[in-house]
mmCIF file of C-alpha atoms in Angstrom:
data_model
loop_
_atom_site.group_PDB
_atom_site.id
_atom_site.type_symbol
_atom_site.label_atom_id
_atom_site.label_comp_id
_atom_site.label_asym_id
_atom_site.label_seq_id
_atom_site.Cartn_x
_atom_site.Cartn_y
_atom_site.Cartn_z
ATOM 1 C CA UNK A 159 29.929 186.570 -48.206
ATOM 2 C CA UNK A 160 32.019 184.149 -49.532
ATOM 3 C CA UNK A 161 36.128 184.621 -49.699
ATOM 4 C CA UNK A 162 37.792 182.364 -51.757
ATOM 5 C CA UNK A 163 41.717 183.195 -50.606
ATOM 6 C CA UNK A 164 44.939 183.046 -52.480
ATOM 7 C CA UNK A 165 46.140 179.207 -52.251
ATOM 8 C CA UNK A 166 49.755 180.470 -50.843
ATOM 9 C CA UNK A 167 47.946 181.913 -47.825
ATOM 10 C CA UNK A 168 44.744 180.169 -47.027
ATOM 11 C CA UNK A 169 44.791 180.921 -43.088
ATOM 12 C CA UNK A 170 46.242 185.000 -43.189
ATOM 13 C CA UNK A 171 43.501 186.200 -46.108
ATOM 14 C CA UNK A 172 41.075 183.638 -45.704
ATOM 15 C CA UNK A 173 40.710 181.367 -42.684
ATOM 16 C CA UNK A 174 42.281 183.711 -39.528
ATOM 17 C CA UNK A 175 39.902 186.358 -40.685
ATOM 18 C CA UNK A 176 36.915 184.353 -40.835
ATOM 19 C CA UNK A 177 37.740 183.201 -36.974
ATOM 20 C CA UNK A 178 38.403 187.001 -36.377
ATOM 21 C CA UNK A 179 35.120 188.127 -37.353
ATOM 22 C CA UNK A 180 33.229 185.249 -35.815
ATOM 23 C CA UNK A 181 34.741 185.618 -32.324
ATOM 24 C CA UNK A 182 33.726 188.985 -32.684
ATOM 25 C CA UNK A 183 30.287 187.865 -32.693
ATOM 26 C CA UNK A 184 29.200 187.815 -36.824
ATOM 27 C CA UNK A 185 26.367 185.015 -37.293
ATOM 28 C CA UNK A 186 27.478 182.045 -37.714
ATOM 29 C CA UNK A 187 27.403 181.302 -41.893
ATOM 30 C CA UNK A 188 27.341 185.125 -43.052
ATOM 31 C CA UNK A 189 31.040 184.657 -43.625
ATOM 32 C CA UNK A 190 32.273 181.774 -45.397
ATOM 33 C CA UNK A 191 35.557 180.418 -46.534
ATOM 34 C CA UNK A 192 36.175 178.258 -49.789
ATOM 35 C CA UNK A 193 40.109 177.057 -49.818
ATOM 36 C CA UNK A 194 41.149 175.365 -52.692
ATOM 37 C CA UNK A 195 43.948 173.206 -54.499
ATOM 38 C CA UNK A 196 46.426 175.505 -57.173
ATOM 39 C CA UNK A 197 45.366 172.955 -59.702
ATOM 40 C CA UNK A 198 41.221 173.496 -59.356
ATOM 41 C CA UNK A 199 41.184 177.052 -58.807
ATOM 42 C CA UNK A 200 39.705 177.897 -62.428
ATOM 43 C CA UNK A 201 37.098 175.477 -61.719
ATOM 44 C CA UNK A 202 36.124 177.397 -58.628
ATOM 45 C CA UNK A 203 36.283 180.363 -59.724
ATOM 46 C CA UNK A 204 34.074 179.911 -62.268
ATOM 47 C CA UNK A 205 31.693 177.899 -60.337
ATOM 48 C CA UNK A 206 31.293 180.920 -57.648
ATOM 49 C CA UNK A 207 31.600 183.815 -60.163
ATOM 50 C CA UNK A 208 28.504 181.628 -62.304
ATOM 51 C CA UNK A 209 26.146 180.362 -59.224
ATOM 52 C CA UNK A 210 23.335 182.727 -59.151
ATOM 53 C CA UNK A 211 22.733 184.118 -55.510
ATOM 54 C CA UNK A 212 26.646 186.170 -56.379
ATOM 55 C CA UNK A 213 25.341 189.072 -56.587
ATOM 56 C CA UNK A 214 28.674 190.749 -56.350
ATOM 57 C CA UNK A 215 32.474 190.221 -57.462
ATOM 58 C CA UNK A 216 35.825 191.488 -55.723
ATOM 59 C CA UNK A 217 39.132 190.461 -56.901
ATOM 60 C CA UNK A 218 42.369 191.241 -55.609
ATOM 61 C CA UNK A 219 45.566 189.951 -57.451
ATOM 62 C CA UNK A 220 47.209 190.010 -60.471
ATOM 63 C CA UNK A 221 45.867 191.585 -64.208
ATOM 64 C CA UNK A 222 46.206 188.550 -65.900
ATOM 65 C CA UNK A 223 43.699 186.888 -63.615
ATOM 66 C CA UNK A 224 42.151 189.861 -63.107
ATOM 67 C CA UNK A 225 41.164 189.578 -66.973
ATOM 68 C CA UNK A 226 39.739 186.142 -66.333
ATOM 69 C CA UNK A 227 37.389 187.171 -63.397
ATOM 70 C CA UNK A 228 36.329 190.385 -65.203
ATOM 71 C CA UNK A 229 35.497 187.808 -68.645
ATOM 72 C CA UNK A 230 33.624 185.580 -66.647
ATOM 73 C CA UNK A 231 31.776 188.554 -64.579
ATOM 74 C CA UNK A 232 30.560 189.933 -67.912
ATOM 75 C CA UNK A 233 28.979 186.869 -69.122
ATOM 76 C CA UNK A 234 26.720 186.776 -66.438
ATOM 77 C CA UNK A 235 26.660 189.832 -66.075
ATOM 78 C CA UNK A 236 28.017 189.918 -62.312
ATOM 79 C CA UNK A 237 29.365 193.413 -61.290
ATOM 80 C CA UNK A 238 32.845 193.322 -60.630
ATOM 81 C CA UNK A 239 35.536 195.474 -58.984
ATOM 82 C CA UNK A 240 39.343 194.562 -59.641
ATOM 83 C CA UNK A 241 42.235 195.554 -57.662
ATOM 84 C CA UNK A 242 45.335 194.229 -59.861
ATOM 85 C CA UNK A 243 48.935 194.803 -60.339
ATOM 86 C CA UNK A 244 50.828 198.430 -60.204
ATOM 87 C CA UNK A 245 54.089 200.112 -61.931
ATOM 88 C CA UNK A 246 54.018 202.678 -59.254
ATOM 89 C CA UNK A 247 56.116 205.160 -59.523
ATOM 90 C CA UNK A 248 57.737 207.956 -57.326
ATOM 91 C CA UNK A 249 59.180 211.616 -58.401
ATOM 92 C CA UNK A 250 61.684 212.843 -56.771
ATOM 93 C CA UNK A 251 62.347 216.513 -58.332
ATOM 94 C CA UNK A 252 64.904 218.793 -58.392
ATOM 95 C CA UNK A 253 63.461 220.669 -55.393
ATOM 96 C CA UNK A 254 62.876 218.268 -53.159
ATOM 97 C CA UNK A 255 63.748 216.960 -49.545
ATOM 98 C CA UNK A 256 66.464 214.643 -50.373
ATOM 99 C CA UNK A 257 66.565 212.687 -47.102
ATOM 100 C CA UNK A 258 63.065 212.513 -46.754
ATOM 101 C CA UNK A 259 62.249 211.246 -50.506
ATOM 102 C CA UNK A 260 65.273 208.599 -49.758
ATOM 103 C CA UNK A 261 63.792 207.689 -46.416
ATOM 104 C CA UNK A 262 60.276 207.194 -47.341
ATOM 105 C CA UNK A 263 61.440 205.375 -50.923
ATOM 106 C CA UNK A 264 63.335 202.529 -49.194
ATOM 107 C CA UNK A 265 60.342 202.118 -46.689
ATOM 108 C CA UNK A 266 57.891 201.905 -50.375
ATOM 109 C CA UNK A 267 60.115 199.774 -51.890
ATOM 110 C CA UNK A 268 61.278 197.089 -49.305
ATOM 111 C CA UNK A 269 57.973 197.118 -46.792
ATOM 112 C CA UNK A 270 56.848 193.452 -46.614
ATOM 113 C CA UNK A 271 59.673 192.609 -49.212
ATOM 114 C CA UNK A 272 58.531 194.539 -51.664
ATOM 115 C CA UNK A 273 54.890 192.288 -51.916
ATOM 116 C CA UNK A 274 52.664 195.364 -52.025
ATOM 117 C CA UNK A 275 50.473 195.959 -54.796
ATOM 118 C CA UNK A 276 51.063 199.512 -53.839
ATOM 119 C CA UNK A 277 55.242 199.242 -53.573
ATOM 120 C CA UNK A 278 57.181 201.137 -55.270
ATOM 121 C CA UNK A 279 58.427 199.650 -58.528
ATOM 122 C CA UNK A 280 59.619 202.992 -60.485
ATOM 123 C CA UNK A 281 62.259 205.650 -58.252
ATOM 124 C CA UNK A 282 62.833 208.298 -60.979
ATOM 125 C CA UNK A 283 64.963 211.476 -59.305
ATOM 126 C CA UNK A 284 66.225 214.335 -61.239
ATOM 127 C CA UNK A 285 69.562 214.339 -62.718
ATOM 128 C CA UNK A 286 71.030 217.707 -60.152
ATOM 129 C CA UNK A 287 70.177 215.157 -57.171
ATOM 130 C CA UNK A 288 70.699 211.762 -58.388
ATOM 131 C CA UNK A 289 74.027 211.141 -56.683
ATOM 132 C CA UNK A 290 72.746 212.351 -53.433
ATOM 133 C CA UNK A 291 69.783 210.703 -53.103
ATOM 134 C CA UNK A 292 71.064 207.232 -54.449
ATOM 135 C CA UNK A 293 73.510 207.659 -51.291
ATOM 136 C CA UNK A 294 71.082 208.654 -49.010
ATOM 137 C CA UNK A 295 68.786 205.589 -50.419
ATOM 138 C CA UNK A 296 71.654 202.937 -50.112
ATOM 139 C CA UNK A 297 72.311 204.061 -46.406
ATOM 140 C CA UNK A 298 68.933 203.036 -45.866
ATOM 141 C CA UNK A 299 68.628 200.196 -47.736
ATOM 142 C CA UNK A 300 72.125 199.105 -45.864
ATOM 143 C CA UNK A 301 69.660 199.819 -42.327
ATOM 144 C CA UNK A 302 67.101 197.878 -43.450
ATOM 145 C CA UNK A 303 69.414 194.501 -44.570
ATOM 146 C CA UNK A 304 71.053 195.004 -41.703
ATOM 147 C CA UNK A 305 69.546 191.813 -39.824
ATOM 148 C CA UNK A 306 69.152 188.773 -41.862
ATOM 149 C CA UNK A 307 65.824 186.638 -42.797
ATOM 150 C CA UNK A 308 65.784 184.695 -39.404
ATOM 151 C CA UNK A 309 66.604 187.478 -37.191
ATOM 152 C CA UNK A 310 63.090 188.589 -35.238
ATOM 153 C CA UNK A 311 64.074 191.871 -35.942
ATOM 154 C CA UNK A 312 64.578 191.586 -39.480
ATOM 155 C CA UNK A 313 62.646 193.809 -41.924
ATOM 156 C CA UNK A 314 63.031 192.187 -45.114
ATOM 157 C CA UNK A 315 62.297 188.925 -44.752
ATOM 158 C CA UNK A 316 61.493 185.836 -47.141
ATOM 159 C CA UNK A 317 59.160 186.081 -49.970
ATOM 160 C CA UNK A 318 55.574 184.507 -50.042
ATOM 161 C CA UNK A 319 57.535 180.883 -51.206
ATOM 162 C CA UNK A 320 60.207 180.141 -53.614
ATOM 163 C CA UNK A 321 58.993 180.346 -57.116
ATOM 164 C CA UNK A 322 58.506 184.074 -56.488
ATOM 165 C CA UNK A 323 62.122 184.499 -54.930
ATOM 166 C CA UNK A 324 63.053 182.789 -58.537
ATOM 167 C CA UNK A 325 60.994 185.294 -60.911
ATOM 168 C CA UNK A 326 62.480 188.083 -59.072
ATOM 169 C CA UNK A 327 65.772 186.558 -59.477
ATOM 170 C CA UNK A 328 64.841 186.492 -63.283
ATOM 171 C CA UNK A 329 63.940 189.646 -63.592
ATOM 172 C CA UNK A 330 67.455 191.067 -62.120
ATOM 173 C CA UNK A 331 69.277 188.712 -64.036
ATOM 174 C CA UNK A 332 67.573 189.362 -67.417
ATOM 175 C CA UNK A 333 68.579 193.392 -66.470
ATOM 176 C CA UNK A 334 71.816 192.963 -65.922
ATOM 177 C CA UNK A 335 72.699 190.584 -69.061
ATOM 178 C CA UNK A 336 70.829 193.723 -70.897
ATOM 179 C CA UNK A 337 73.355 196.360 -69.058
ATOM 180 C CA UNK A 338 71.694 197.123 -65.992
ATOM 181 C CA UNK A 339 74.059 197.989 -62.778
ATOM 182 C CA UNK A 340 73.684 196.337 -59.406
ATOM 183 C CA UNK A 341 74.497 199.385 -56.896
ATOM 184 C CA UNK A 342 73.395 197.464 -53.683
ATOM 185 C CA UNK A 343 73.355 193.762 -53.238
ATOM 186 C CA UNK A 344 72.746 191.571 -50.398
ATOM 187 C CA UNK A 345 73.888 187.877 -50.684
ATOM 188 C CA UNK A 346 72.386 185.156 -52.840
ATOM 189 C CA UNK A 347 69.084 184.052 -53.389
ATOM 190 C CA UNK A 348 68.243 181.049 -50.590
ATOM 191 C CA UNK A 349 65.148 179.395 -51.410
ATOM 192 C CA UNK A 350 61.998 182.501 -50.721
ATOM 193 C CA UNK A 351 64.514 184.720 -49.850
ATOM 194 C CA UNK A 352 65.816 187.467 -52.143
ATOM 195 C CA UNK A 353 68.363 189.710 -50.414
ATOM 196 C CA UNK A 354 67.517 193.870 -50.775
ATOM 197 C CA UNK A 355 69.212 194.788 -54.715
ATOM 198 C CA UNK A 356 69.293 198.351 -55.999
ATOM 199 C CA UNK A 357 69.539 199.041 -59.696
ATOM 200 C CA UNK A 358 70.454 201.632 -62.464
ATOM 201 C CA UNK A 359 70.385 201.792 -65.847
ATOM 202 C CA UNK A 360 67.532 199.812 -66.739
ATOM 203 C CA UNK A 361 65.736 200.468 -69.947
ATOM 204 C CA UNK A 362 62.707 199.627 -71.939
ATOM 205 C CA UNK A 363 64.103 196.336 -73.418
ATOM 206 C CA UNK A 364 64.572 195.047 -70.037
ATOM 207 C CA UNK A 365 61.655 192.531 -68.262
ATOM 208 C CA UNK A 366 61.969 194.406 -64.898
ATOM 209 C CA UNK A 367 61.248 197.960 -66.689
ATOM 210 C CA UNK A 368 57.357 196.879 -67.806
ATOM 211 C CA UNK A 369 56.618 193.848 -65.252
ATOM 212 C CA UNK A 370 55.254 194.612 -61.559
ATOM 213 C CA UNK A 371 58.613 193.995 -59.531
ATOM 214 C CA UNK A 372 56.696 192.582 -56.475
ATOM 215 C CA UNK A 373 60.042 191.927 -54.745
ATOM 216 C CA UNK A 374 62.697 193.558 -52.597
ATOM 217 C CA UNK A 375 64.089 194.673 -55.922
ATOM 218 C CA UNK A 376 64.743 198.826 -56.030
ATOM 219 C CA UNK A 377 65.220 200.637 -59.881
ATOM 220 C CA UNK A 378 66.271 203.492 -59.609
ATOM 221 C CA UNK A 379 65.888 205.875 -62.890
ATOM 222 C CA UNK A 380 67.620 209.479 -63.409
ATOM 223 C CA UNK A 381 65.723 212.324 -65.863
ATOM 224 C CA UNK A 382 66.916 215.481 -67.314
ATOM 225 C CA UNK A 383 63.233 217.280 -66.304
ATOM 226 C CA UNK A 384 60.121 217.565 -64.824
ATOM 227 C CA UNK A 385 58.385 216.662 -68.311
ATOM 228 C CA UNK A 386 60.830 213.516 -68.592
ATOM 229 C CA UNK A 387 60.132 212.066 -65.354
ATOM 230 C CA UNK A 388 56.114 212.756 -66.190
ATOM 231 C CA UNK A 389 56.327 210.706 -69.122
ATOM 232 C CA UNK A 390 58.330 207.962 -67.970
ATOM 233 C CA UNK A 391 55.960 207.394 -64.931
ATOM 234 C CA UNK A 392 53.319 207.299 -67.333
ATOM 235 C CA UNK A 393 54.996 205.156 -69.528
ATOM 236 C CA UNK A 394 53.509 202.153 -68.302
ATOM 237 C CA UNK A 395 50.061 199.874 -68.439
ATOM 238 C CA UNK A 396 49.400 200.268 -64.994
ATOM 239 C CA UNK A 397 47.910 202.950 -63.390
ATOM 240 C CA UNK A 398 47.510 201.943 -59.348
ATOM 241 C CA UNK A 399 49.675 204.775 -57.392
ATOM 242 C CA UNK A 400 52.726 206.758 -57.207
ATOM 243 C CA UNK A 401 54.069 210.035 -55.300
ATOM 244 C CA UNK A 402 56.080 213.176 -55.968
ATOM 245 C CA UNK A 403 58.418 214.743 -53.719
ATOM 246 C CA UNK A 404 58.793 218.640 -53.641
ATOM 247 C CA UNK A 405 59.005 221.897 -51.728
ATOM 248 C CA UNK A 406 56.539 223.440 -53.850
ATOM 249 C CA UNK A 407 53.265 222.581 -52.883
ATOM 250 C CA UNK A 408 51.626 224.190 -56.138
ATOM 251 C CA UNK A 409 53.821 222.364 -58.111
ATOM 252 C CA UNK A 410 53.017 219.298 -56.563
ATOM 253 C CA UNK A 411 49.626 219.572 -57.177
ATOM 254 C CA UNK A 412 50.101 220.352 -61.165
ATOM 255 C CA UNK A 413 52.181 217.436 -61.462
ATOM 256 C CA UNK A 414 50.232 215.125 -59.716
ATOM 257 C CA UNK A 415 47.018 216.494 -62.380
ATOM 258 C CA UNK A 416 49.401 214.916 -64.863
ATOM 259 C CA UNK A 417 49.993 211.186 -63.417
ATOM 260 C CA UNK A 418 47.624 208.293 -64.980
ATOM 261 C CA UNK A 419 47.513 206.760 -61.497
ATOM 262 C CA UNK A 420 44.339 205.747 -59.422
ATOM 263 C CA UNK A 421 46.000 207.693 -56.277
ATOM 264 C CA UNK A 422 49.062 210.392 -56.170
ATOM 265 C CA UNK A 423 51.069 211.088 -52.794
ATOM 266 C CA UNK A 424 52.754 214.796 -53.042
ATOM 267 C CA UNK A 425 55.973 214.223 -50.023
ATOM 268 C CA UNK A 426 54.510 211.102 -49.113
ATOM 269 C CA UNK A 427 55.010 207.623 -50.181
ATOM 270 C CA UNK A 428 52.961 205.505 -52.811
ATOM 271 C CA UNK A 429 51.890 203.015 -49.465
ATOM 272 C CA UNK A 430 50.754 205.868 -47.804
ATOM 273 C CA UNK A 431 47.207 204.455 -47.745
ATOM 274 C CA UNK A 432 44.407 205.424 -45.619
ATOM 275 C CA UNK A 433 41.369 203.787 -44.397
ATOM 276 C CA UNK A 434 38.794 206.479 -45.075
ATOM 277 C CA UNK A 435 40.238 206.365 -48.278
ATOM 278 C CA UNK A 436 38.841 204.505 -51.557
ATOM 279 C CA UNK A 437 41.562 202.572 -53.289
ATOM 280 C CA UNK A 438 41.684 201.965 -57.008
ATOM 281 C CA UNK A 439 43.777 202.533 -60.253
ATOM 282 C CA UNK A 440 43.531 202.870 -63.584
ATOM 283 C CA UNK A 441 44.131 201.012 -67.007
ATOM 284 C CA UNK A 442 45.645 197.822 -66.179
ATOM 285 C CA UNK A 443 45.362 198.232 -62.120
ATOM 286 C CA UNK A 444 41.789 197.804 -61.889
ATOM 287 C CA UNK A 445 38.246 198.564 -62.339
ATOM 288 C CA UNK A 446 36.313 200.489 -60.151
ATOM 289 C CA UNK A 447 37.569 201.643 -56.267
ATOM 290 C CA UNK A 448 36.566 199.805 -52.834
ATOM 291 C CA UNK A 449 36.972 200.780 -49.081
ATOM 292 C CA UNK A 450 35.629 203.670 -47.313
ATOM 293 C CA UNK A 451 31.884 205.002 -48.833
ATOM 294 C CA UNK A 452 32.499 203.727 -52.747
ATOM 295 C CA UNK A 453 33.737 200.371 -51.555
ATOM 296 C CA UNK A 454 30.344 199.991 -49.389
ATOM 297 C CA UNK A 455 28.283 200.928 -52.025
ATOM 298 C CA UNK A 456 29.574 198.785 -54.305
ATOM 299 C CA UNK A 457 28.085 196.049 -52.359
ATOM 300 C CA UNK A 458 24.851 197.194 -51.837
ATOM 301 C CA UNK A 459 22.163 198.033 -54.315
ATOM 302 C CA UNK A 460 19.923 201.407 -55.378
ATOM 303 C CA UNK A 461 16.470 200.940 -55.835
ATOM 304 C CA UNK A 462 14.080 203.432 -56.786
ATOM 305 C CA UNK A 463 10.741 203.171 -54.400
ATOM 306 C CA UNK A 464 7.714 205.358 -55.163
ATOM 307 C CA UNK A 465 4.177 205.884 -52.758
ATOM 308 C CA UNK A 466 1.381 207.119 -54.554
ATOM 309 C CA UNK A 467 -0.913 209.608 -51.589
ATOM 310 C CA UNK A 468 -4.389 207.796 -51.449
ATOM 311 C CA UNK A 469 -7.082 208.869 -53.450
ATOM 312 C CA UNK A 470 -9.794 211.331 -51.744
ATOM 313 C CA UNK A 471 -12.626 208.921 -49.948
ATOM 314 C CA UNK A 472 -10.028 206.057 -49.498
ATOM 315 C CA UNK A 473 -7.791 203.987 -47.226
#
C-alpha cells in the first residue's frame, strides 16, 4: 500500500498512521508513505496512478480532483473508487422532534468546524416549525461558540489553514451581498478561524447554495411541503448523505426511497456513520463504496479456478 496524504496534513492522514500500524507490528514496507510539495502533486499523482504494480486506486477529496484521478485511472485502466465532496442535506418535517432535529443539526453542521465530507451543508425544516427550530438551533449553536478557538475546551476550533477560513468567508459574503440574512454570528474571521454563522434566505443565485460549505457555516432553508423539501435536497450535483427527521417511521422510510443520496439517516444525523457500514454517494460524491465487506473487496481480486477429476487409469 502506498498513501499519498493531503499536503495540509502529511503527519494526521499519512505519516502518524503509518507509525500506528507499524508499532502494531505490520511488516516493515507493506505500508508506505509518499509526502509531497502543493506544487508537484500532479506529477505524483500521475506517476503512482501510471506505475504498473497499482493495481488499485482510492481517492478521498474533492470532485474536481476527484475527476482528475478517475481520468487518469481510466487510461490505464486502474480501478478506482472516489469518495468526493457532498451537499448533504437534512429534513426536518412538520412532524418531527424539534429539539432533537435542532440538537443533532448543530452537532452535523459544526463537528470538526464543519470539515466533514459528510457535514451538513443543506437544513431545510418545514414552514409550521421553522421559528421553533431556528431557536432551538441558535441555542445550540450559542453552546457550542461558547469557548473560543484557544480554549481546550473549545468545539469549533480553527479551520485546516487560512485560505479555507477565506473561501468560507467568500462564500458568506457573496450570500449576503445577494440578500441572504446572518441570524447567528460569532466575531470576525482571524486568520483559519471562522467564527459559527447561521443563515436564511439563501437562494439558487448564491455561491454557498451549490458549493460544498466545508466550514462552520449553517443555511438554514424553510419549505411549504414534504414534496418541496424532497426536491430541494435533490436539487443538487452531489449525492453523498443526508437525514430526515420524523415521528412517523413509515414515512421516513418513503421519503428517504426518494433522496439521490449514497446514505439516508431517518432521526439521525447525516455524520451518523458506522463502521460496519460501506460509505459512498452518488453523482458527483463518488464512485463506488469502501469500508466494511464492499470496501475489502474492492481491494482484492475474483478469480475463477477450475480442477478437472483425473482421467480413469491416471495420476
Amino acid at each position: 500500500m502506498v498513501i499519498r496524504p493531503s499536503e495540509d496534513a502529511p503527519v494526521t492522514s499519512g505519516l502518524f498512521l503509518a507509525e500506528v500500524l507499524a508499532a502494531a507490528g505490520l511488516p516493515a514496507g507493506v505500508v508506505n508513505v509518499v509526502t509531497n510539495d502543493r506544487a508537484d502533486a500532479p506529477a505524483v499523482i500521475e506517476a503512482l496512478i501510471a506505475h504498473p504494480r497499482v493495481r488499485r486506486c482510492n481517492f478521498t477529496g474533492s470532485t474536481a480532483v476527484g475527476k482528475i484521478v478517475g481520468r487518469l485511472a481510466g487510461e490505464h485502466i486502474t480501478p478506482v473508487l472516489l469518495e468526493l465532496g457532498g451537499k448533504n442535506p437534512i429534513l426536518v418535517l412538520d412532524d418531527a422532534d424539534v429539539d432533537q432535529a435542532a440538537e443533532q443539526s448543530a452537532f452535523a453542521r459544526f463537528m470538526n468546524s464543519g470539515q466533514i465530507c459528510l457535514s451538513v451543508d443543506r437544513i431545510i425544516v418545514d414552514r409550521s416549525i421553522a421559528a421553533r427550530f431556528t431557536e432551538k438551533f441558535l441555542e445550540h449553536v450559542a453552546a457550542l461558540a461558547k469557548n473560543g478557538p484557544d480554549s481546550p475546551d473549545a468545539i469549533i476550533g480553527p479551520m485546516i489553514h487560512a485560505r479555507a477560513a477565506a473561501r468560507v468567508a467568500e462564500l458568506v459574503s457573496d450570500a449576503v451581498v445577494k440578500g441572504a440574512q446572518i441570524v447567528f454570528d460569532a466575531g470576525p474571521v482571524d486568520g483559519a478561524f471562522h467564527p459559527p454563522t447561521v443563515l436564511t434566505g439563501v437562494t439558487p443565485g448564491m455561491r454557498i447554495h451549490s458549493e460544498e460549505i466545508f466550514g462552520p457555516v449553517a443555511v438554514i432553508y424553510t419549505v411549504d411541503s414534504e414534496e418541496e423539501a424532497i426536491a430541494l435536497a435533490n436539487d443538487t450535483e452531489y449525492g453523498l448523505s443526508s437525514a430526515v427527521y420524523t415521528e412517523n417511521g413509515t414515512r421516513g422510510l418513503m421519503v428517504a426511497r426518494r433522496l439521490r443520496h449514497g446514505s439516508v439517516h431517518i432521526n439521525s444525523h447525516t455524520i451518523a456513520d458506522e463502521p460496519q457500514a460501506s460509505v459512498g454517494g452518488v453523482k458527483d460524491s463518488g464512485f463506488g463504496h469502501f469500508g466494511s465487506d464492499w470496501g475489502a473487496e474492492f481491494f482484492t481480486e475474483t478469480r475463477w479456478v477450475t480442477v478437472a477429476a483425473p482421467r480413469a487409469g491416471t495420476r
